[in-house]
PDB file of C-alpha atoms and ligand atoms in Angstrom:
ATOM      1  CA  MET A   1     -23.994 -84.109-205.479  1.00  0.00           C
ATOM      2  CA  GLY A   2     -24.262 -82.262-208.778  1.00  0.00           C
ATOM      3  CA  ASN A   3     -22.500 -79.083-209.825  1.00  0.00           C
ATOM      4  CA  LEU A   4     -23.954 -75.633-210.289  1.00  0.00           C
ATOM      5  CA  TYR A   5     -23.621 -73.848-213.655  1.00  0.00           C
ATOM      6  CA  GLY A   6     -25.036 -70.508-214.660  1.00  0.00           C
ATOM      7  CA  LEU A   7     -25.439 -67.469-216.839  1.00  0.00           C
ATOM      8  CA  ILE A   8     -24.533 -63.874-216.033  1.00  0.00           C
ATOM      9  CA  GLY A   9     -25.929 -60.955-217.985  1.00  0.00           C
ATOM     10  CA  SER A  10     -28.361 -58.060-217.876  1.00  0.00           C
ATOM     11  CA  PRO A  11     -31.156 -58.733-218.604  1.00  0.00           C
ATOM     12  CA  VAL A  12     -31.341 -62.551-218.272  1.00  0.00           C
ATOM     13  CA  GLU A  13     -35.011 -63.109-217.396  1.00  0.00           C
ATOM     14  CA  GLN A  14     -35.949 -63.962-221.005  1.00  0.00           C
ATOM     15  CA  SER A  15     -33.012 -66.342-221.533  1.00  0.00           C
ATOM     16  CA  MET A  16     -33.764 -69.875-222.699  1.00  0.00           C
ATOM     17  CA  SER A  17     -30.347 -71.173-221.617  1.00  0.00           C
ATOM     18  CA  PRO A  18     -31.624 -72.505-218.237  1.00  0.00           C
ATOM     19  CA  ASP A  19     -34.378 -74.466-220.034  1.00  0.00           C
ATOM     20  CA  ILE A  20     -32.072 -76.187-222.504  1.00  0.00           C
ATOM     21  CA  HIS A  21     -29.172 -76.889-220.122  1.00  0.00           C
ATOM     22  CA  ASN A  22     -31.372 -78.209-217.302  1.00  0.00           C
ATOM     23  CA  ASP A  23     -33.235 -80.436-219.767  1.00  0.00           C
ATOM     24  CA  ALA A  24     -29.914 -81.788-221.104  1.00  0.00           C
ATOM     25  CA  PHE A  25     -28.691 -82.481-217.554  1.00  0.00           C
ATOM     26  CA  ARG A  26     -31.886 -84.458-216.867  1.00  0.00           C
ATOM     27  CA  ALA A  27     -31.724 -86.312-220.194  1.00  0.00           C
ATOM     28  CA  LEU A  28     -28.139 -87.398-219.465  1.00  0.00           C
ATOM     29  CA  GLN A  29     -28.988 -88.216-215.826  1.00  0.00           C
ATOM     30  CA  LEU A  30     -26.571 -85.618-214.468  1.00  0.00           C
ATOM     31  CA  GLU A  31     -27.492 -84.044-211.137  1.00  0.00           C
ATOM     32  CA  HIS A  32     -26.259 -80.603-212.165  1.00  0.00           C
ATOM     33  CA  TYR A  33     -28.307 -77.399-212.198  1.00  0.00           C
ATOM     34  CA  TYR A  34     -28.106 -74.229-214.344  1.00  0.00           C
ATOM     35  CA  GLN A  35     -29.238 -70.883-212.937  1.00  0.00           C
ATOM     36  CA  ALA A  36     -29.458 -67.439-214.585  1.00  0.00           C
ATOM     37  CA  PHE A  37     -28.063 -64.553-212.502  1.00  0.00           C
ATOM     38  CA  HIS A  38     -28.897 -60.922-213.235  1.00  0.00           C
ATOM     39  CA  VAL A  39     -25.594 -59.034-212.869  1.00  0.00           C
ATOM     40  CA  LEU A  40     -25.322 -55.287-213.488  1.00  0.00           C
ATOM     41  CA  PRO A  41     -22.069 -53.975-215.033  1.00  0.00           C
ATOM     42  CA  THR A  42     -21.109 -52.236-211.774  1.00  0.00           C
ATOM     43  CA  ASN A  43     -21.302 -55.582-209.933  1.00  0.00           C
ATOM     44  CA  LEU A  44     -19.470 -57.739-212.462  1.00  0.00           C
ATOM     45  CA  GLU A  45     -16.140 -57.981-210.651  1.00  0.00           C
ATOM     46  CA  GLU A  46     -17.765 -58.898-207.341  1.00  0.00           C
ATOM     47  CA  ALA A  47     -20.125 -61.367-209.013  1.00  0.00           C
ATOM     48  CA  VAL A  48     -17.252 -63.189-210.751  1.00  0.00           C
ATOM     49  CA  ARG A  49     -15.362 -63.428-207.448  1.00  0.00           C
ATOM     50  CA  ALA A  50     -18.514 -64.815-205.790  1.00  0.00           C
ATOM     51  CA  LEU A  51     -19.053 -67.429-208.544  1.00  0.00           C
ATOM     52  CA  LYS A  52     -15.477 -68.599-208.040  1.00  0.00           C
ATOM     53  CA  LEU A  53     -15.811 -68.679-204.244  1.00  0.00           C
ATOM     54  CA  LEU A  54     -19.056 -70.665-204.438  1.00  0.00           C
ATOM     55  CA  ASN A  55     -17.275 -73.155-206.717  1.00  0.00           C
ATOM     56  CA  ILE A  56     -19.639 -72.750-209.649  1.00  0.00           C
ATOM     57  CA  LYS A  57     -18.077 -75.049-212.238  1.00  0.00           C
ATOM     58  CA  GLY A  58     -18.888 -72.997-215.300  1.00  0.00           C
ATOM     59  CA  PHE A  59     -21.082 -70.223-216.629  1.00  0.00           C
ATOM     60  CA  ASN A  60     -22.215 -68.462-219.759  1.00  0.00           C
ATOM     61  CA  VAL A  61     -21.674 -64.757-220.246  1.00  0.00           C
ATOM     62  CA  THR A  62     -24.073 -62.599-222.191  1.00  0.00           C
ATOM     63  CA  ILE A  63     -24.746 -58.937-222.983  1.00  0.00           C
ATOM     64  CA  PRO A  64     -23.295 -56.603-221.662  1.00  0.00           C
ATOM     65  CA  HIS A  65     -20.376 -58.576-220.138  1.00  0.00           C
ATOM     66  CA  LYS A  66     -18.809 -60.469-223.077  1.00  0.00           C
ATOM     67  CA  LEU A  67     -15.858 -58.043-223.341  1.00  0.00           C
ATOM     68  CA  SER A  68     -15.632 -56.611-219.812  1.00  0.00           C
ATOM     69  CA  ILE A  69     -15.221 -60.048-218.229  1.00  0.00           C
ATOM     70  CA  ILE A  70     -11.903 -60.668-220.035  1.00  0.00           C
ATOM     71  CA  PRO A  71      -9.585 -58.950-217.490  1.00  0.00           C
ATOM     72  CA  LEU A  72     -11.334 -60.820-214.651  1.00  0.00           C
ATOM     73  CA  LEU A  73     -10.407 -64.279-215.984  1.00  0.00           C
ATOM     74  CA  ASP A  74      -7.234 -66.309-215.364  1.00  0.00           C
ATOM     75  CA  GLU A  75      -6.822 -67.597-218.914  1.00  0.00           C
ATOM     76  CA  LEU A  76      -8.304 -67.211-222.399  1.00  0.00           C
ATOM     77  CA  ASP A  77      -8.750 -70.127-224.773  1.00  0.00           C
ATOM     78  CA  GLU A  78      -7.820 -69.532-228.442  1.00  0.00           C
ATOM     79  CA  SER A  79     -11.537 -69.320-229.362  1.00  0.00           C
ATOM     80  CA  ALA A  80     -11.971 -66.313-227.039  1.00  0.00           C
ATOM     81  CA  GLN A  81      -8.700 -64.728-228.176  1.00  0.00           C
ATOM     82  CA  ILE A  82      -9.820 -64.971-231.809  1.00  0.00           C
ATOM     83  CA  ALA A  83     -13.302 -63.587-231.132  1.00  0.00           C
ATOM     84  CA  GLY A  84     -12.062 -60.956-228.668  1.00  0.00           C
ATOM     85  CA  ALA A  85     -15.072 -61.867-226.501  1.00  0.00           C
ATOM     86  CA  VAL A  86     -16.104 -64.557-224.011  1.00  0.00           C
ATOM     87  CA  ASN A  87     -19.468 -66.324-223.831  1.00  0.00           C
ATOM     88  CA  THR A  88     -18.454 -69.398-221.779  1.00  0.00           C
ATOM     89  CA  VAL A  89     -16.274 -69.807-218.693  1.00  0.00           C
ATOM     90  CA  VAL A  90     -14.909 -73.073-217.326  1.00  0.00           C
ATOM     91  CA  HIS A  91     -13.860 -73.153-213.650  1.00  0.00           C
ATOM     92  CA  LEU A  92     -11.083 -75.715-213.411  1.00  0.00           C
ATOM     93  CA  ASN A  93      -8.688 -76.236-210.487  1.00  0.00           C
ATOM     94  CA  GLY A  94      -9.422 -72.776-209.104  1.00  0.00           C
ATOM     95  CA  ARG A  95      -8.861 -71.044-212.467  1.00  0.00           C
ATOM     96  CA  LEU A  96     -11.445 -69.338-214.640  1.00  0.00           C
ATOM     97  CA  ILE A  97     -10.852 -70.039-218.335  1.00  0.00           C
ATOM     98  CA  GLY A  98     -12.715 -68.014-220.972  1.00  0.00           C
ATOM     99  CA  TYR A  99     -13.963 -69.566-224.220  1.00  0.00           C
ATOM    100  CA  ASN A 100     -16.103 -68.409-227.092  1.00  0.00           C
ATOM    101  CA  THR A 101     -18.519 -70.949-228.571  1.00  0.00           C
ATOM    102  CA  ASP A 102     -20.573 -68.458-230.643  1.00  0.00           C
ATOM    103  CA  GLY A 103     -18.451 -68.580-233.819  1.00  0.00           C
ATOM    104  CA  ASN A 104     -17.914 -72.347-233.770  1.00  0.00           C
ATOM    105  CA  GLY A 105     -21.570 -72.859-232.785  1.00  0.00           C
ATOM    106  CA  TYR A 106     -22.720 -70.800-235.755  1.00  0.00           C
ATOM    107  CA  VAL A 107     -20.408 -72.555-238.222  1.00  0.00           C
ATOM    108  CA  SER A 108     -21.407 -76.048-236.961  1.00  0.00           C
ATOM    109  CA  SER A 109     -25.034 -75.100-237.380  1.00  0.00           C
ATOM    110  CA  LEU A 110     -24.467 -73.779-240.920  1.00  0.00           C
ATOM    111  CA  LYS A 111     -22.527 -76.919-241.872  1.00  0.00           C
ATOM    112  CA  SER A 112     -25.412 -79.074-240.667  1.00  0.00           C
ATOM    113  CA  ILE A 113     -27.608 -77.738-243.507  1.00  0.00           C
ATOM    114  CA  ILE A 114     -24.994 -77.427-246.293  1.00  0.00           C
ATOM    115  CA  ASN A 115     -23.729 -80.500-248.064  1.00  0.00           C
ATOM    116  CA  LYS A 116     -20.764 -78.846-249.826  1.00  0.00           C
ATOM    117  CA  PRO A 117     -17.440 -77.783-248.259  1.00  0.00           C
ATOM    118  CA  LEU A 118     -18.006 -74.342-246.727  1.00  0.00           C
ATOM    119  CA  LYS A 119     -14.641 -73.051-247.836  1.00  0.00           C
ATOM    120  CA  ASP A 120     -15.615 -73.236-251.532  1.00  0.00           C
ATOM    121  CA  GLN A 121     -18.676 -71.038-251.007  1.00  0.00           C
ATOM    122  CA  LYS A 122     -18.870 -67.296-251.728  1.00  0.00           C
ATOM    123  CA  ILE A 123     -20.250 -65.669-248.601  1.00  0.00           C
ATOM    124  CA  LEU A 124     -21.692 -62.232-247.869  1.00  0.00           C
ATOM    125  CA  ILE A 125     -21.946 -61.096-244.243  1.00  0.00           C
ATOM    126  CA  ILE A 126     -24.410 -58.275-243.521  1.00  0.00           C
ATOM    127  CA  GLY A 127     -23.250 -56.260-240.491  1.00  0.00           C
ATOM    128  CA  ALA A 128     -19.832 -55.665-238.935  1.00  0.00           C
ATOM    129  CA  GLY A 129     -20.430 -55.804-235.169  1.00  0.00           C
ATOM    130  CA  GLY A 130     -19.356 -58.321-232.530  1.00  0.00           C
ATOM    131  CA  ALA A 131     -21.445 -61.187-233.913  1.00  0.00           C
ATOM    132  CA  ALA A 132     -20.155 -60.669-237.472  1.00  0.00           C
ATOM    133  CA  ARG A 133     -16.585 -60.601-236.163  1.00  0.00           C
ATOM    134  CA  GLY A 134     -16.889 -63.974-234.388  1.00  0.00           C
ATOM    135  CA  ILE A 135     -18.437 -65.656-237.427  1.00  0.00           C
ATOM    136  CA  TYR A 136     -15.962 -64.081-239.891  1.00  0.00           C
ATOM    137  CA  PHE A 137     -12.859 -65.031-237.910  1.00  0.00           C
ATOM    138  CA  THR A 138     -14.136 -68.592-237.388  1.00  0.00           C
ATOM    139  CA  LEU A 139     -14.897 -69.042-241.093  1.00  0.00           C
ATOM    140  CA  THR A 140     -11.569 -67.583-242.259  1.00  0.00           C
ATOM    141  CA  ASN A 141      -9.746 -69.682-239.621  1.00  0.00           C
ATOM    142  CA  GLN A 142     -11.369 -72.737-241.223  1.00  0.00           C
ATOM    143  CA  GLY A 143     -10.117 -71.724-244.688  1.00  0.00           C
ATOM    144  CA  SER A 144     -12.975 -69.690-246.206  1.00  0.00           C
ATOM    145  CA  MET A 145     -11.268 -67.102-248.449  1.00  0.00           C
ATOM    146  CA  HIS A 146     -14.251 -65.585-250.256  1.00  0.00           C
ATOM    147  CA  ILE A 147     -16.160 -63.654-247.641  1.00  0.00           C
ATOM    148  CA  ASP A 148     -17.347 -60.107-248.334  1.00  0.00           C
ATOM    149  CA  PHE A 149     -19.120 -57.663-246.053  1.00  0.00           C
ATOM    150  CA  CYS A 150     -21.787 -55.083-246.372  1.00  0.00           C
ATOM    151  CA  ASN A 151     -22.621 -52.688-243.596  1.00  0.00           C
ATOM    152  CA  ARG A 152     -24.470 -49.413-243.032  1.00  0.00           C
ATOM    153  CA  THR A 153     -21.099 -47.976-241.952  1.00  0.00           C
ATOM    154  CA  VAL A 154     -18.668 -49.358-244.555  1.00  0.00           C
ATOM    155  CA  SER A 155     -15.564 -48.223-242.628  1.00  0.00           C
ATOM    156  CA  LYS A 156     -16.439 -50.609-239.763  1.00  0.00           C
ATOM    157  CA  ALA A 157     -16.453 -53.561-242.158  1.00  0.00           C
ATOM    158  CA  GLU A 158     -13.124 -52.378-243.627  1.00  0.00           C
ATOM    159  CA  GLU A 159     -11.625 -52.308-240.124  1.00  0.00           C
ATOM    160  CA  LEU A 160     -12.842 -55.832-239.426  1.00  0.00           C
ATOM    161  CA  ILE A 161     -11.179 -57.087-242.618  1.00  0.00           C
ATOM    162  CA  LYS A 162      -7.908 -55.361-241.652  1.00  0.00           C
ATOM    163  CA  GLU A 163      -8.022 -56.942-238.188  1.00  0.00           C
ATOM    164  CA  CYS A 164      -8.630 -60.463-239.487  1.00  0.00           C
ATOM    165  CA  PRO A 165      -5.617 -62.637-238.536  1.00  0.00           C
ATOM    166  CA  PHE A 166      -6.354 -65.284-241.208  1.00  0.00           C
ATOM    167  CA  PRO A 167      -5.833 -65.238-245.004  1.00  0.00           C
ATOM    168  CA  ASN A 168      -8.776 -63.771-246.911  1.00  0.00           C
ATOM    169  CA  LYS A 169      -9.781 -61.927-250.077  1.00  0.00           C
ATOM    170  CA  SER A 170     -12.535 -59.909-248.449  1.00  0.00           C
ATOM    171  CA  HIS A 171     -14.077 -56.647-249.635  1.00  0.00           C
ATOM    172  CA  ALA A 172     -16.479 -54.268-247.909  1.00  0.00           C
ATOM    173  CA  PHE A 173     -19.502 -52.659-249.583  1.00  0.00           C
ATOM    174  CA  GLY A 174     -22.416 -50.449-248.679  1.00  0.00           C
ATOM    175  CA  ILE A 175     -25.815 -52.129-248.377  1.00  0.00           C
ATOM    176  CA  SER A 176     -27.239 -50.922-251.713  1.00  0.00           C
ATOM    177  CA  GLN A 177     -24.137 -51.929-253.675  1.00  0.00           C
ATOM    178  CA  ALA A 178     -24.237 -55.413-252.122  1.00  0.00           C
ATOM    179  CA  GLU A 179     -27.932 -55.641-252.944  1.00  0.00           C
ATOM    180  CA  GLN A 180     -27.095 -55.109-256.652  1.00  0.00           C
ATOM    181  CA  GLN A 181     -24.437 -57.846-256.684  1.00  0.00           C
ATOM    182  CA  LEU A 182     -26.218 -60.431-254.521  1.00  0.00           C
ATOM    183  CA  ALA A 183     -26.150 -62.959-257.375  1.00  0.00           C
ATOM    184  CA  ASP A 184     -22.405 -63.430-256.686  1.00  0.00           C
ATOM    185  CA  TYR A 185     -23.022 -65.153-253.338  1.00  0.00           C
ATOM    186  CA  ASP A 186     -23.854 -68.732-252.351  1.00  0.00           C
ATOM    187  CA  ILE A 187     -24.485 -67.858-248.702  1.00  0.00           C
ATOM    188  CA  ILE A 188     -25.839 -64.610-247.224  1.00  0.00           C
ATOM    189  CA  ILE A 189     -25.428 -64.224-243.444  1.00  0.00           C
ATOM    190  CA  GLN A 190     -27.496 -61.556-241.652  1.00  0.00           C
ATOM    191  CA  THR A 191     -25.854 -60.518-238.354  1.00  0.00           C
ATOM    192  CA  THR A 192     -27.452 -57.144-237.566  1.00  0.00           C
ATOM    193  CA  ALA A 193     -30.313 -56.568-235.116  1.00  0.00           C
ATOM    194  CA  VAL A 194     -32.565 -55.466-238.001  1.00  0.00           C
ATOM    195  CA  GLY A 195     -35.790 -57.516-237.838  1.00  0.00           C
ATOM    196  CA  MET A 196     -35.344 -58.528-234.214  1.00  0.00           C
ATOM    197  CA  TYR A 197     -38.373 -58.484-231.885  1.00  0.00           C
ATOM    198  CA  PRO A 198     -40.233 -56.078-231.632  1.00  0.00           C
ATOM    199  CA  ASN A 199     -39.201 -54.657-235.061  1.00  0.00           C
ATOM    200  CA  ARG A 200     -40.455 -57.714-236.909  1.00  0.00           C
ATOM    201  CA  ASN A 201     -41.192 -55.979-240.227  1.00  0.00           C
ATOM    202  CA  GLU A 202     -37.715 -54.555-240.807  1.00  0.00           C
ATOM    203  CA  LYS A 203     -35.260 -56.061-243.286  1.00  0.00           C
ATOM    204  CA  PRO A 204     -31.598 -55.133-243.834  1.00  0.00           C
ATOM    205  CA  MET A 205     -31.946 -55.373-247.652  1.00  0.00           C
ATOM    206  CA  SER A 206     -33.985 -56.898-250.453  1.00  0.00           C
ATOM    207  CA  LEU A 207     -33.100 -60.402-251.664  1.00  0.00           C
ATOM    208  CA  ARG A 208     -34.573 -59.985-255.151  1.00  0.00           C
ATOM    209  CA  GLN A 209     -31.161 -60.300-256.872  1.00  0.00           C
ATOM    210  CA  ALA A 210     -30.060 -63.392-254.915  1.00  0.00           C
ATOM    211  CA  LYS A 211     -28.781 -66.446-256.806  1.00  0.00           C
ATOM    212  CA  ARG A 212     -31.136 -69.441-257.201  1.00  0.00           C
ATOM    213  CA  GLY A 213     -30.408 -71.993-254.510  1.00  0.00           C
ATOM    214  CA  ALA A 214     -28.537 -69.521-252.305  1.00  0.00           C
ATOM    215  CA  VAL A 215     -28.599 -70.069-248.542  1.00  0.00           C
ATOM    216  CA  VAL A 216     -29.961 -67.161-246.493  1.00  0.00           C
ATOM    217  CA  SER A 217     -29.021 -67.282-242.828  1.00  0.00           C
ATOM    218  CA  ASP A 218     -30.249 -64.949-240.092  1.00  0.00           C
ATOM    219  CA  ILE A 219     -28.682 -65.171-236.631  1.00  0.00           C
ATOM    220  CA  ILE A 220     -31.793 -63.649-235.022  1.00  0.00           C
ATOM    221  CA  TYR A 221     -33.913 -66.308-233.299  1.00  0.00           C
ATOM    222  CA  ASN A 222     -36.706 -64.139-231.921  1.00  0.00           C
ATOM    223  CA  PRO A 223     -38.724 -64.117-234.120  1.00  0.00           C
ATOM    224  CA  ILE A 224     -37.694 -67.441-235.659  1.00  0.00           C
ATOM    225  CA  HIS A 225     -39.063 -66.298-239.039  1.00  0.00           C
ATOM    226  CA  THR A 226     -37.647 -62.808-239.548  1.00  0.00           C
ATOM    227  CA  ALA A 227     -39.077 -60.727-242.393  1.00  0.00           C
ATOM    228  CA  PHE A 228     -35.731 -61.323-244.167  1.00  0.00           C
ATOM    229  CA  LEU A 229     -36.134 -65.118-243.946  1.00  0.00           C
ATOM    230  CA  GLU A 230     -39.791 -64.846-244.999  1.00  0.00           C
ATOM    231  CA  GLU A 231     -38.662 -63.077-248.180  1.00  0.00           C
ATOM    232  CA  ALA A 232     -35.979 -65.744-248.738  1.00  0.00           C
ATOM    233  CA  LYS A 233     -38.590 -68.472-248.371  1.00  0.00           C
ATOM    234  CA  GLU A 234     -40.974 -66.760-250.811  1.00  0.00           C
ATOM    235  CA  LEU A 235     -38.132 -66.557-253.354  1.00  0.00           C
ATOM    236  CA  GLY A 236     -37.463 -70.291-252.949  1.00  0.00           C
ATOM    237  CA  LEU A 237     -34.045 -69.794-251.330  1.00  0.00           C
ATOM    238  CA  VAL A 238     -32.630 -72.105-248.634  1.00  0.00           C
ATOM    239  CA  VAL A 239     -33.403 -70.726-245.186  1.00  0.00           C
ATOM    240  CA  HIS A 240     -31.273 -71.071-242.015  1.00  0.00           C
ATOM    241  CA  ASN A 241     -32.618 -69.471-238.842  1.00  0.00           C
ATOM    242  CA  GLY A 242     -30.900 -68.352-235.626  1.00  0.00           C
ATOM    243  CA  VAL A 243     -32.122 -71.235-233.448  1.00  0.00           C
ATOM    244  CA  GLY A 244     -29.268 -73.362-234.816  1.00  0.00           C
ATOM    245  CA  MET A 245     -26.564 -70.929-233.678  1.00  0.00           C
ATOM    246  CA  PHE A 246     -28.143 -70.548-230.267  1.00  0.00           C
ATOM    247  CA  VAL A 247     -28.390 -74.275-229.567  1.00  0.00           C
ATOM    248  CA  HIS A 248     -25.007 -75.164-231.085  1.00  0.00           C
ATOM    249  CA  GLN A 249     -23.192 -72.553-228.962  1.00  0.00           C
ATOM    250  CA  ALA A 250     -25.021 -73.940-225.910  1.00  0.00           C
ATOM    251  CA  ALA A 251     -24.147 -77.535-226.823  1.00  0.00           C
ATOM    252  CA  LEU A 252     -20.442 -76.631-227.164  1.00  0.00           C
ATOM    253  CA  ALA A 253     -20.492 -74.938-223.734  1.00  0.00           C
ATOM    254  CA  PHE A 254     -22.237 -78.007-222.268  1.00  0.00           C
ATOM    255  CA  GLU A 255     -19.506 -80.243-223.710  1.00  0.00           C
ATOM    256  CA  LEU A 256     -16.759 -78.050-222.236  1.00  0.00           C
ATOM    257  CA  TRP A 257     -18.364 -78.330-218.782  1.00  0.00           C
ATOM    258  CA  THR A 258     -19.414 -81.991-218.741  1.00  0.00           C
ATOM    259  CA  ASN A 259     -17.438 -83.777-221.504  1.00  0.00           C
ATOM    260  CA  GLN A 260     -20.804 -85.091-222.683  1.00  0.00           C
ATOM    261  CA  VAL A 261     -22.644 -84.334-225.924  1.00  0.00           C
ATOM    262  CA  PRO A 262     -26.218 -83.089-225.467  1.00  0.00           C
ATOM    263  CA  SER A 263     -28.998 -83.649-228.008  1.00  0.00           C
ATOM    264  CA  ILE A 264     -29.166 -80.688-230.416  1.00  0.00           C
ATOM    265  CA  GLU A 265     -32.623 -81.888-231.450  1.00  0.00           C
ATOM    266  CA  ARG A 266     -34.004 -81.729-227.883  1.00  0.00           C
ATOM    267  CA  MET A 267     -32.460 -78.286-227.381  1.00  0.00           C
ATOM    268  CA  SER A 268     -33.945 -76.979-230.662  1.00  0.00           C
ATOM    269  CA  LYS A 269     -37.411 -78.335-229.811  1.00  0.00           C
ATOM    270  CA  ILE A 270     -37.416 -76.533-226.461  1.00  0.00           C
ATOM    271  CA  VAL A 271     -36.422 -73.207-228.057  1.00  0.00           C
ATOM    272  CA  ILE A 272     -38.897 -73.526-230.917  1.00  0.00           C
ATOM    273  CA  ASN A 273     -41.738 -74.481-228.538  1.00  0.00           C
ATOM    274  CA  LYS A 274     -40.943 -71.566-226.274  1.00  0.00           C
ATOM    275  CA  LEU A 275     -40.919 -69.160-229.201  1.00  0.00           C
ATOM    276  CA  GLY A 276     -44.223 -70.627-230.312  1.00  0.00           C
ATOM    277  CA  GLY A 277     -43.086 -71.448-233.813  1.00  0.00           C
ATOM    278  CA  THR A 278     -42.048 -74.040-236.305  1.00  0.00           C
ATOM    279  CA  THR A 279     -38.830 -73.898-238.298  1.00  0.00           C
ATOM    280  CA  CYS A 280     -39.057 -72.717-241.893  1.00  0.00           C
TER     281      CYS A 280
HETATM  282  P1  ATR B   1     -23.589 -57.385-232.221  1.00  0.00           P
HETATM  283  O1  ATR B   1     -22.569 -57.566-231.143  1.00  0.00           O
HETATM  284  O2  ATR B   1     -24.924 -58.017-231.919  1.00  0.00           O
HETATM  285  O3  ATR B   1     -23.092 -57.745-233.573  1.00  0.00           O
HETATM  286  P2  ATR B   1     -23.069 -54.559-232.578  1.00  0.00           P
HETATM  287  O4  ATR B   1     -21.626 -54.852-232.327  1.00  0.00           O
HETATM  288  O5  ATR B   1     -23.707 -53.399-231.914  1.00  0.00           O
HETATM  289  O6  ATR B   1     -23.958 -55.820-232.203  1.00  0.00           O
HETATM  290  O7  ATR B   1     -23.261 -54.460-234.173  1.00  0.00           O
HETATM  291  C1  ATR B   1     -24.495 -54.156-234.732  1.00  0.00           C
HETATM  292  C2  ATR B   1     -24.444 -54.282-236.256  1.00  0.00           C
HETATM  293  O8  ATR B   1     -25.781 -54.092-236.729  1.00  0.00           O
HETATM  294  C3  ATR B   1     -23.580 -53.261-236.958  1.00  0.00           C
HETATM  295  O9  ATR B   1     -23.114 -53.794-238.161  1.00  0.00           O
HETATM  296  C4  ATR B   1     -24.611 -52.139-237.244  1.00  0.00           C
HETATM  297  O10 ATR B   1     -24.275 -51.287-238.327  1.00  0.00           O
HETATM  298  P3  ATR B   1     -23.294 -50.004-238.093  1.00  0.00           P
HETATM  299  O11 ATR B   1     -21.905 -50.558-238.020  1.00  0.00           O
HETATM  300  O12 ATR B   1     -23.517 -49.152-239.286  1.00  0.00           O
HETATM  301  O13 ATR B   1     -23.749 -49.368-236.803  1.00  0.00           O
HETATM  302  C5  ATR B   1     -25.810 -52.961-237.620  1.00  0.00           C
HETATM  303  N1  ATR B   1     -27.077 -52.248-237.435  1.00  0.00           N
HETATM  304  C6  ATR B   1     -27.702 -52.012-236.264  1.00  0.00           C
HETATM  305  N2  ATR B   1     -28.862 -51.340-236.487  1.00  0.00           N
HETATM  306  C7  ATR B   1     -28.973 -51.156-237.828  1.00  0.00           C
HETATM  307  C8  ATR B   1     -29.951 -50.569-238.696  1.00  0.00           C
HETATM  308  N3  ATR B   1     -31.063 -50.012-238.212  1.00  0.00           N
HETATM  309  N4  ATR B   1     -29.722 -50.617-240.028  1.00  0.00           N
HETATM  310  C9  ATR B   1     -28.595 -51.178-240.532  1.00  0.00           C
HETATM  311  N5  ATR B   1     -27.638 -51.757-239.771  1.00  0.00           N
HETATM  312  C10 ATR B   1     -27.828 -51.757-238.440  1.00  0.00           C
END
């Protein structure tokens, strides 16, 4: 008999995680099944106890539970300690162990399109929320020293830099200042919700001053082609969309649960088909 895996969050109806995990189980001839569960914040504690009791072998955690689940777990892996948030739980020998595959998933995805060592690149992160934090700490942990921030609220980016446990030479700027000095950066990473469905026409900044050949990455995957990436494409810059982060974080969770490596290509195709697009 196969195992049951799942996702808890609110909402979860639109999630593509069941599609990609169930397809990977089938492709690898595993009899497991992945189910999304809608869990309201007030029911989180009870839901986690129920998942444990029913012997669910692992689950993903999404908005709004990535932080509030921490005290309900038995152990935190280093990835979750660094990120300060959990997106994957492994149920092993009666213990729930929290991991975070978002940061490593994002960095693996970025590396798959860049043929130079990431740590030599000058990087600008737009935004200073939870997603930016996970990516920043993962990159600095892997030796990237030259990462700057810009954010609508500069003080939040300054706090993130202060909290970073790894060596760095980071600075924080406002959006318009960063826009003026964009030519300094090899990679620009957009982590805010600006441009996300349904606000498809919004952009966090203009890319006019960006360096030739720069990589522009947007972690949003719905729409696949944000207005920001459309501008990058028109300017002839290298474009990296959010599908990569989504499928790489899923693939890392899948590996933690099954010790098997799923096909990133199959996972990406499912997501792109479902979003009705092609990659740019
Ligand atoms: P997440 O966990 O997805 O990163 P978050 O922690 O709420 O979400 O962080 C959201 C980020 O998007 C922040 O950097 C936020 O800027 P502020 O720190 O100034 O709030 C940024 N953001 C959200 N809406 C924005 C908007 N309309 N314009 C500019 N930045 C925005």
